[in-house]
PDB file of C-alpha atoms and ligand atoms in Angstrom:
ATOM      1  CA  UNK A   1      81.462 -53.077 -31.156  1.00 64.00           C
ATOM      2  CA  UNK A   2      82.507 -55.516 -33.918  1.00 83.00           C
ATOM      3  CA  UNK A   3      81.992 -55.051 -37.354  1.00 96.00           C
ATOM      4  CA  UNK A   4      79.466 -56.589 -39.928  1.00 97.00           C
ATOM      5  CA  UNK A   5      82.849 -57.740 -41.370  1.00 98.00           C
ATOM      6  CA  UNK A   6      84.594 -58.725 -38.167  1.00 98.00           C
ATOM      7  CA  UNK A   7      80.947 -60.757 -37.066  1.00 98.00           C
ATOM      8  CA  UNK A   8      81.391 -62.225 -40.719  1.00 98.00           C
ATOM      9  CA  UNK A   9      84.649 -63.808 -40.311  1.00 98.00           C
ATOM     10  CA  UNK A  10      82.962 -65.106 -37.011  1.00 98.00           C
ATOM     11  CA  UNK A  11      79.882 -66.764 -38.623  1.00 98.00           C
ATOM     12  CA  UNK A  12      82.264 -68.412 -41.190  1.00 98.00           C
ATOM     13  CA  UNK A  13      84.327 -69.879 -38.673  1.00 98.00           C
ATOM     14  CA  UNK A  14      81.472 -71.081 -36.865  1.00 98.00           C
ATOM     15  CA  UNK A  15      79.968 -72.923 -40.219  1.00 98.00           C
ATOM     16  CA  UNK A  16      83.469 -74.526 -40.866  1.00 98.00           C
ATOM     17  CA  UNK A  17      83.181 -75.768 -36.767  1.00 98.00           C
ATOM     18  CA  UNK A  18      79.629 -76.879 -37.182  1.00 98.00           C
ATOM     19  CA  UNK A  19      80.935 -78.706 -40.651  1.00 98.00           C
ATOM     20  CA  UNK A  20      83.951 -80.581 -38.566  1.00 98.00           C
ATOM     21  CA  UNK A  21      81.153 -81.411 -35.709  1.00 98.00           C
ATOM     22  CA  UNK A  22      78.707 -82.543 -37.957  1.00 97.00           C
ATOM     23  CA  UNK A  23      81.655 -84.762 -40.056  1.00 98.00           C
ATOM     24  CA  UNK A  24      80.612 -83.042 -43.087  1.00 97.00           C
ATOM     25  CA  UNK A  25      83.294 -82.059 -45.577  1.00 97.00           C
ATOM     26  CA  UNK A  26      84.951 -78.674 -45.381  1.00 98.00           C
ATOM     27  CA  UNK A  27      82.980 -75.859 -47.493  1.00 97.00           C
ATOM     28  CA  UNK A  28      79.951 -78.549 -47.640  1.00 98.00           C
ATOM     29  CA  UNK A  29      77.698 -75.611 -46.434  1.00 98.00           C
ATOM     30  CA  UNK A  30      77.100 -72.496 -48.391  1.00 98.00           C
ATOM     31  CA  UNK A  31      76.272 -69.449 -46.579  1.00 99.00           C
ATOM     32  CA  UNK A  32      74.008 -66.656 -47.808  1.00 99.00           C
ATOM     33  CA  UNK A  33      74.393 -63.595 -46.618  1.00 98.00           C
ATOM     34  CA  UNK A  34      70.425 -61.940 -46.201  1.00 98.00           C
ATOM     35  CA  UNK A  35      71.174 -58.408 -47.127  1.00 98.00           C
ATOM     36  CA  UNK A  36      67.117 -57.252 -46.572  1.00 98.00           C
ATOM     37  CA  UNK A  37      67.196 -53.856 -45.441  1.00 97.00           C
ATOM     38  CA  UNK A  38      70.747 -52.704 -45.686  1.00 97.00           C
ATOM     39  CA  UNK A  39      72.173 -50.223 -48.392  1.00 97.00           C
ATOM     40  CA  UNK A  40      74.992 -51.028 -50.496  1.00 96.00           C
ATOM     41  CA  UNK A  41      77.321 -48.826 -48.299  1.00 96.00           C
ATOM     42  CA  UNK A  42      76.660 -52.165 -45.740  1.00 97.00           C
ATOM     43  CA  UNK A  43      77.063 -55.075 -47.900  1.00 98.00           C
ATOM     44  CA  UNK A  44      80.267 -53.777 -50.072  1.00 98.00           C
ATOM     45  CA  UNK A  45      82.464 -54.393 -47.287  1.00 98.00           C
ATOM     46  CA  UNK A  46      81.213 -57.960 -46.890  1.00 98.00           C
ATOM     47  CA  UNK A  47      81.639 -58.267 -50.535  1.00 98.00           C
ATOM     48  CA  UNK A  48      85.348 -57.111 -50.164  1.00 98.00           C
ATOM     49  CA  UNK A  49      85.802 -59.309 -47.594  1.00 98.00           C
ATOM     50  CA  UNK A  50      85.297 -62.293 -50.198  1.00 98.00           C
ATOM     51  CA  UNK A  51      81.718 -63.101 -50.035  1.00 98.00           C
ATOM     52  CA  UNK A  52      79.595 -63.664 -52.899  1.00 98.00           C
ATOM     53  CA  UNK A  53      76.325 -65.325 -51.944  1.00 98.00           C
ATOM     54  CA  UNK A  54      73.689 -63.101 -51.089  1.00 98.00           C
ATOM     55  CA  UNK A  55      70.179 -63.029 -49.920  1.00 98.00           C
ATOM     56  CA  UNK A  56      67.263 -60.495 -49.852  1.00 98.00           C
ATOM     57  CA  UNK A  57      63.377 -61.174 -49.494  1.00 97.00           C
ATOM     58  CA  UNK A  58      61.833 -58.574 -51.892  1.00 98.00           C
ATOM     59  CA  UNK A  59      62.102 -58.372 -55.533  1.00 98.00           C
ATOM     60  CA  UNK A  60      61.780 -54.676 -55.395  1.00 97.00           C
ATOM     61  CA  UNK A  61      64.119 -53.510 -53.184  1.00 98.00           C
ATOM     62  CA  UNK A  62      66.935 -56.103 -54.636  1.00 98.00           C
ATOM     63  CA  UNK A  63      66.466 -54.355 -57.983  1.00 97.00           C
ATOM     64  CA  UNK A  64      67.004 -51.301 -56.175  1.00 97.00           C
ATOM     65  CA  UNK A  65      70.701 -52.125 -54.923  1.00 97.00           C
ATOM     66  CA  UNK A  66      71.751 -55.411 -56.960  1.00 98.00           C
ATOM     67  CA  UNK A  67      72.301 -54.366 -60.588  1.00 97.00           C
ATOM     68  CA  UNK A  68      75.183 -52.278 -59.593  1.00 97.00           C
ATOM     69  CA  UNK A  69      76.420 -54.195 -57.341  1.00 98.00           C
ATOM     70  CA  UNK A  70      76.611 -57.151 -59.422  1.00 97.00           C
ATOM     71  CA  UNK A  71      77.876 -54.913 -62.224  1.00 97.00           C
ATOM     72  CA  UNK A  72      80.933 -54.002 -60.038  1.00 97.00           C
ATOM     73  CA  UNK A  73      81.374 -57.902 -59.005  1.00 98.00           C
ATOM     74  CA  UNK A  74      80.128 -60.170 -61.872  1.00 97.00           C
ATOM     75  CA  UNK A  75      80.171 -62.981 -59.635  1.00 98.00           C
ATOM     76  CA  UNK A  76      78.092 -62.172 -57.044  1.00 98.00           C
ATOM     77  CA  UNK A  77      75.062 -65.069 -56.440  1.00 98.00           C
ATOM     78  CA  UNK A  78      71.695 -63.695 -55.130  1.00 98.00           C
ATOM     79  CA  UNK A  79      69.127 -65.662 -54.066  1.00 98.00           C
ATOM     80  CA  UNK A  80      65.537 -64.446 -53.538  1.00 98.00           C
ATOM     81  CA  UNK A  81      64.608 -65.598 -50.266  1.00 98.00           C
ATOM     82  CA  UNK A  82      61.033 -64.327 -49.508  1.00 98.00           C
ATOM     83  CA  UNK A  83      57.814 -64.869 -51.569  1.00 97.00           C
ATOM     84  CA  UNK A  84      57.430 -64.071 -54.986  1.00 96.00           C
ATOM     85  CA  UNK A  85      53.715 -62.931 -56.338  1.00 94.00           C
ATOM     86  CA  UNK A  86      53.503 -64.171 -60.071  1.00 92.00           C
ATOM     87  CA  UNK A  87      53.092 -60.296 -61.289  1.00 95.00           C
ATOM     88  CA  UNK A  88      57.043 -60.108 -60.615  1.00 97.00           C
ATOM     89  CA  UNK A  89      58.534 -63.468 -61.956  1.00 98.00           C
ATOM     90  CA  UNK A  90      59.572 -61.495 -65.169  1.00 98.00           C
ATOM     91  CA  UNK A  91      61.675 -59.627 -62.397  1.00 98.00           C
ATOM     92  CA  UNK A  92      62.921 -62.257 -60.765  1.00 98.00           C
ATOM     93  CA  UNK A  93      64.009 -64.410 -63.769  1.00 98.00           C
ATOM     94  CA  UNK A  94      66.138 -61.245 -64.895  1.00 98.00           C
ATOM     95  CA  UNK A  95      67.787 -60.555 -61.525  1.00 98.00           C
ATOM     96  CA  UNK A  96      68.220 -63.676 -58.943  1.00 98.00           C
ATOM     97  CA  UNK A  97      70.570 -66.559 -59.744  1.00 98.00           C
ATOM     98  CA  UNK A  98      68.768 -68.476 -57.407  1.00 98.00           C
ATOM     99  CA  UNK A  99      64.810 -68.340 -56.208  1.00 98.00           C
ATOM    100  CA  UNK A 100      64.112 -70.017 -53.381  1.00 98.00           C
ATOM    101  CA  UNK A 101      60.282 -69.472 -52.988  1.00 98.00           C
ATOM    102  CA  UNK A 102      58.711 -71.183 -55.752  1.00 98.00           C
ATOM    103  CA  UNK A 103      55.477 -72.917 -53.684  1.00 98.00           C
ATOM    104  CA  UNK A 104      52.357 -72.970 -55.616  1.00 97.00           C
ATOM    105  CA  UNK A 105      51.150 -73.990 -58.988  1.00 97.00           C
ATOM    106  CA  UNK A 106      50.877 -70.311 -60.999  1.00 97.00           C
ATOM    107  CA  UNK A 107      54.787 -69.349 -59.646  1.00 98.00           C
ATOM    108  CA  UNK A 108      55.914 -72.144 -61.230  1.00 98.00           C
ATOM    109  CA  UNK A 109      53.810 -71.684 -64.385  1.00 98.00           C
ATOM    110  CA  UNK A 110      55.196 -68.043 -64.410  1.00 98.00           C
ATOM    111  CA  UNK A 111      58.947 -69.192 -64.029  1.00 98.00           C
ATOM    112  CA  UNK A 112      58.764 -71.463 -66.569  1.00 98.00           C
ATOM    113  CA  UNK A 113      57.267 -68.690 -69.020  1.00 98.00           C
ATOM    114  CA  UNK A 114      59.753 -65.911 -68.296  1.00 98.00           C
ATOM    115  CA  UNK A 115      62.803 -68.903 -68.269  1.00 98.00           C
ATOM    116  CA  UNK A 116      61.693 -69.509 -71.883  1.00 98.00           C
ATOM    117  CA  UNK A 117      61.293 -65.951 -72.625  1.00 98.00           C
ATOM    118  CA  UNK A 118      64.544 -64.447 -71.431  1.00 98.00           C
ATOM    119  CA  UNK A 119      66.521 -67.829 -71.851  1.00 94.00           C
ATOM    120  CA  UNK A 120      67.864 -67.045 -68.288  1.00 96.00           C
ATOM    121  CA  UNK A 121      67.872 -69.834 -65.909  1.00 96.00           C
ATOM    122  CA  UNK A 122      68.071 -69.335 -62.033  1.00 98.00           C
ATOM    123  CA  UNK A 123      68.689 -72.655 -60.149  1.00 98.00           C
ATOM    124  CA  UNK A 124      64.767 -73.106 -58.266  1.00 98.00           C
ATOM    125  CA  UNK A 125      63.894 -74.153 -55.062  1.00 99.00           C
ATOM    126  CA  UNK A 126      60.719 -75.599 -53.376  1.00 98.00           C
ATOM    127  CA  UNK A 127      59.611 -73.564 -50.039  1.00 98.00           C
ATOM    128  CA  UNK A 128      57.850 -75.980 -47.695  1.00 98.00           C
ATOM    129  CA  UNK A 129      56.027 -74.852 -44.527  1.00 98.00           C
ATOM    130  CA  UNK A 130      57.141 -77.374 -42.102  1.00 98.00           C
ATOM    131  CA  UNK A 131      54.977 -75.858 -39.426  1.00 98.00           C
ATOM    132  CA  UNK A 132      51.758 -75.582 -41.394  1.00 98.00           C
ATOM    133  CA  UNK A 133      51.822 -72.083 -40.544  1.00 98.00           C
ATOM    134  CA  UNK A 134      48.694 -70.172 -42.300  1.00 96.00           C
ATOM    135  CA  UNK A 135      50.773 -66.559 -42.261  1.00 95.00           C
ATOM    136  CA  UNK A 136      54.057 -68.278 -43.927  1.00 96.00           C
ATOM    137  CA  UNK A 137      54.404 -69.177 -47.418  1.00 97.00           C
ATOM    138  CA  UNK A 138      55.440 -72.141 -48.516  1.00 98.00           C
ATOM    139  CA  UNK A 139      53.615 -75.604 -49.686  1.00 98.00           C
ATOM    140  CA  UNK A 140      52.594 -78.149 -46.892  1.00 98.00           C
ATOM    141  CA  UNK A 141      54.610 -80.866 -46.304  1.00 98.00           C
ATOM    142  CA  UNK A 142      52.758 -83.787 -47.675  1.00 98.00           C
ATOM    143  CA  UNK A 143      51.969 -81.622 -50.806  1.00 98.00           C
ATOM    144  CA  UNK A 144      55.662 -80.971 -51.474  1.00 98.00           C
ATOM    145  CA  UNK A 145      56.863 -84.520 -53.263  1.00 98.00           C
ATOM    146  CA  UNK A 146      54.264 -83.966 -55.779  1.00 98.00           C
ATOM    147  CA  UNK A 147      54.351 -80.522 -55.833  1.00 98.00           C
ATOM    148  CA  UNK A 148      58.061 -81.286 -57.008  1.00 98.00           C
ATOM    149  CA  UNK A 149      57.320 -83.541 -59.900  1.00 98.00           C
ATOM    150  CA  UNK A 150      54.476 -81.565 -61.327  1.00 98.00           C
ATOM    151  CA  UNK A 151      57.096 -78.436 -61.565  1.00 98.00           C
ATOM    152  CA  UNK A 152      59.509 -80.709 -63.147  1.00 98.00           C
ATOM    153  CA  UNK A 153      57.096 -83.043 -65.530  1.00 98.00           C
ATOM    154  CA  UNK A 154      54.421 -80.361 -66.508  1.00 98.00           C
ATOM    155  CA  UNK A 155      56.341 -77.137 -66.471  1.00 98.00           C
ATOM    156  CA  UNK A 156      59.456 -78.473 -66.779  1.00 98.00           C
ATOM    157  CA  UNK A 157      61.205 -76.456 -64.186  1.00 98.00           C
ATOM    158  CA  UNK A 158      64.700 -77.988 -63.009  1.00 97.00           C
ATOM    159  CA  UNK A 159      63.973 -78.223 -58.926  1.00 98.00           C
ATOM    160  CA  UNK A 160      67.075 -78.457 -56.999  1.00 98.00           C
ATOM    161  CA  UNK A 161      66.439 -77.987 -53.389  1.00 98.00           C
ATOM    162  CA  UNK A 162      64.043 -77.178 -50.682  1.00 99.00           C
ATOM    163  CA  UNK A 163      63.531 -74.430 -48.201  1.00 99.00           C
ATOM    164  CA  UNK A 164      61.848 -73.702 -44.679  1.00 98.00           C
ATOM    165  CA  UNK A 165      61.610 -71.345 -42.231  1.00 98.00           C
ATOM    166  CA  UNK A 166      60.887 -73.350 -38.971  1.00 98.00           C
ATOM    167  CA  UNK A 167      58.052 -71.396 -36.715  1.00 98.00           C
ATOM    168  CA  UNK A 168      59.699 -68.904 -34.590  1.00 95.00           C
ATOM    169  CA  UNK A 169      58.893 -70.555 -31.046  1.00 94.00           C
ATOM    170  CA  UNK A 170      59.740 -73.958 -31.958  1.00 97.00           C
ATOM    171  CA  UNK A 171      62.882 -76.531 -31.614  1.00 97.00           C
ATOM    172  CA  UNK A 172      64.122 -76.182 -35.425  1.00 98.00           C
ATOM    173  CA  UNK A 173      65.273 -79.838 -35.092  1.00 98.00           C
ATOM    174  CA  UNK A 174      62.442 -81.995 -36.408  1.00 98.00           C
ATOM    175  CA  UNK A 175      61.484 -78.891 -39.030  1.00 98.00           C
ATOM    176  CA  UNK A 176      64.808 -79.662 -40.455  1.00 98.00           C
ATOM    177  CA  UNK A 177      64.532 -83.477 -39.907  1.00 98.00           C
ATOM    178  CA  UNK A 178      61.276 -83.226 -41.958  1.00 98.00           C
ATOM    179  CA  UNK A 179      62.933 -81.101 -44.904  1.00 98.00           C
ATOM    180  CA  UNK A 180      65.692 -83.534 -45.458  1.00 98.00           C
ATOM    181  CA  UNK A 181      63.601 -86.514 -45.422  1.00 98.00           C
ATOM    182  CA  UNK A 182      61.272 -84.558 -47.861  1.00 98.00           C
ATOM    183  CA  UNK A 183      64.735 -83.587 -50.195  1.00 98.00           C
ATOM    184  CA  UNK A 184      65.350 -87.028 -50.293  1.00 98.00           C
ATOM    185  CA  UNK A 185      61.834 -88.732 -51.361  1.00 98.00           C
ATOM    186  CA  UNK A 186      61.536 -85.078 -53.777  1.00 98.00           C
ATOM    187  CA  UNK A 187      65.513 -86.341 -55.309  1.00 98.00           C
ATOM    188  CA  UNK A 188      66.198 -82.982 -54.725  1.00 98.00           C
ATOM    189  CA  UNK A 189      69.837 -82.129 -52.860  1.00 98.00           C
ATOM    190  CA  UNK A 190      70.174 -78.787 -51.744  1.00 98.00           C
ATOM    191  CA  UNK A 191      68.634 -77.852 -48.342  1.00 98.00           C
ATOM    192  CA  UNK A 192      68.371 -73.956 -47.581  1.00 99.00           C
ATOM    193  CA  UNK A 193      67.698 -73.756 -43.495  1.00 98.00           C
ATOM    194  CA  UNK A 194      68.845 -72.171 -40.528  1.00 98.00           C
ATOM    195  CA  UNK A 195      69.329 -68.681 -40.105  1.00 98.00           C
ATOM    196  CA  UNK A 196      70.968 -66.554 -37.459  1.00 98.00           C
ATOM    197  CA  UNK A 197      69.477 -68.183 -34.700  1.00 97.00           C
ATOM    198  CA  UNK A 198      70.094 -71.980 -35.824  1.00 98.00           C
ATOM    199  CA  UNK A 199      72.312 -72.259 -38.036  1.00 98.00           C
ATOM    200  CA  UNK A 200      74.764 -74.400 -36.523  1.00 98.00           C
ATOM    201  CA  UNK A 201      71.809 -76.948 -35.635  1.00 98.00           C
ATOM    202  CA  UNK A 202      70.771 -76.715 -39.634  1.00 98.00           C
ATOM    203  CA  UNK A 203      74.269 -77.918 -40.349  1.00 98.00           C
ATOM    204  CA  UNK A 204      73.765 -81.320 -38.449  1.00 98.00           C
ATOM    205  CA  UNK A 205      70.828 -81.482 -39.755  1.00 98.00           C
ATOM    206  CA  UNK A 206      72.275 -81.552 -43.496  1.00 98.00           C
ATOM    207  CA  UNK A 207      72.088 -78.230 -44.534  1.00 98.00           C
ATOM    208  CA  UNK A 208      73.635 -77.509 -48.125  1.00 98.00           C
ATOM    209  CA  UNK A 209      72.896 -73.351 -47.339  1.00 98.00           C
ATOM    210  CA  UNK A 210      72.454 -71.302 -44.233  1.00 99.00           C
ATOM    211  CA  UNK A 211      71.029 -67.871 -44.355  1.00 98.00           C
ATOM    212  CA  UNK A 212      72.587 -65.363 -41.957  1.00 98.00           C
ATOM    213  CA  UNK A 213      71.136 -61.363 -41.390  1.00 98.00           C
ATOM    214  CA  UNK A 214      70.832 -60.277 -38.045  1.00 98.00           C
ATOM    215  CA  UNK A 215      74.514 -62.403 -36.903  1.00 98.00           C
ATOM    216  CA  UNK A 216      76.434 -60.292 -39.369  1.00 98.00           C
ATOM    217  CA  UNK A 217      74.856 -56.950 -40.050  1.00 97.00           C
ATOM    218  CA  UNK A 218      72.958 -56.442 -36.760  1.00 95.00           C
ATOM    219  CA  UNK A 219      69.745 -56.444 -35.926  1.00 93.00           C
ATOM    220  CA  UNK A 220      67.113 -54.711 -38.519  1.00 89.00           C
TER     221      UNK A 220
HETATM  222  C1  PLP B   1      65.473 -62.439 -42.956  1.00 91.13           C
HETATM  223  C2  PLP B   1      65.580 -63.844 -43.363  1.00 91.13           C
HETATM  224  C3  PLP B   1      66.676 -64.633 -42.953  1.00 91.13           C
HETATM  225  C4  PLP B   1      67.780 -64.134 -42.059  1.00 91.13           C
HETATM  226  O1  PLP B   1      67.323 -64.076 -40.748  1.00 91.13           O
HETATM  227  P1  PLP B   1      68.319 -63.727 -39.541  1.00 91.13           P
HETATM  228  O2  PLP B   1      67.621 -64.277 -38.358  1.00 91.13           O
HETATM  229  O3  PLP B   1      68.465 -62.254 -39.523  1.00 91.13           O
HETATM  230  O4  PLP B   1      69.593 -64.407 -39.812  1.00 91.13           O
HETATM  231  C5  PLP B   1      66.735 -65.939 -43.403  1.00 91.13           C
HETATM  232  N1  PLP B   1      65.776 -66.453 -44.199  1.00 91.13           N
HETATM  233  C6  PLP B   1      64.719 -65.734 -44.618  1.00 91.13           C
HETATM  234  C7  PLP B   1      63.707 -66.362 -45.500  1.00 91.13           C
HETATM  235  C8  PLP B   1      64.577 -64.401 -44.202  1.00 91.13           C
HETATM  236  O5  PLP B   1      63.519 -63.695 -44.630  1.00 91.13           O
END
């Protein structure tokens, strides 16, 4: 069976293909690794193997694995990928370089208190529910644009991309057609979609990120 490493150096040549496909540049897309459930006795390798952009969905366990890890490789990038309750912004602020969950008024209030307070400034992204699913996070679509500007003009929170998780039994296509037409009305230019399953479609769609688990360390 391959290794998390081996299926690594897969998924990265399978970005840089999509890239060529897609006529995007070379190293246009960023891919984060989602870590979420694996120890750091799984990741180092990956980390040894060059990569530095990192993923995980809870606040909690990050702190649990992260500090030392980024203590042995300084330039390690972790993004927060899954929602963030206002009680652990403080949290957040301190450990993630970028959040990519911010979707509702009080988050954003929170961020831009702890920002101010530990004069530590992870790069933020918008979550928007493409699907309009009521179990997923994220803001609805036609709330997004001015969901953007209020983070920006009352809180003023520097928004850089958006994010979406497409619903599960859907084509991902128009949920990442929708995103990028959102980015671009929002001014905003990174665009975090596709994951194990779709990645290489989120590419020619415009993706700036992809976030890969289950392709490199398995399934959880
Ligand atoms: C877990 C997770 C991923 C990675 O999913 P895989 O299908 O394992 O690649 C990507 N994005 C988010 C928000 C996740 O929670």
């Amino acid at each position: 069976m391959a290794s998390a490493v081996e299926r690594f150096f897969s998924v990265r040549a399978k970005i840089a293909a999509a890239e060529r496909e897609a006529g995007r540049q070379a190293g246009a897309v960023t891919l984060v690794v989602v870590s979420k459930t694996f120890g750091a006795s799984d990741i180092r390798p990956v980390i040894e193997a060059g990569q530095r952009v990192f993923g995980e969905n809870r606040v909690q366990e990050a702190q649990a694995k992260w500090p030392a890890l980024k203590q042995a490789f300084p330039d390690i990038e972790l993004h927060l990928i899954g929602p963030l309750q206002s009680n652990k912004a403080k949290e957040a602020v301190a450990l993630f370089d970028v959040i990519e969950t911010v979707d509702r008024e009080k988050i954003a209030a929170e961020l831009a208190k702890e920002i101010a307070r530990q004069r530590r400034s992870p790069k933020l992204y918008v979550q928007v529910n493409t699907g309009s699913e009521p179990q997923k996070a994220g803001i609805e679509p036609r709330e997004a644009v001015p969901f953007v500007t209020r983070c920006r003009e009352v809180h003023g929170l520097a928004i850089e991309g958006l994010m979406c998780i497409p619903p599960a039994d859907e084509n991902p296509g128009p949920h990442f057609a929708l995103l990028e037409k959102l980015a671009l009305e929002a001014e905003v230019e990174k665009l975090s979609m596709g994951m194990s399953g779709d990645y290489e479609t989120a590419i020619a769609f415009g993706a700036t990120s992809v976030r890969v688990g289950s392709a490199i360390f398995g399934s959880r």
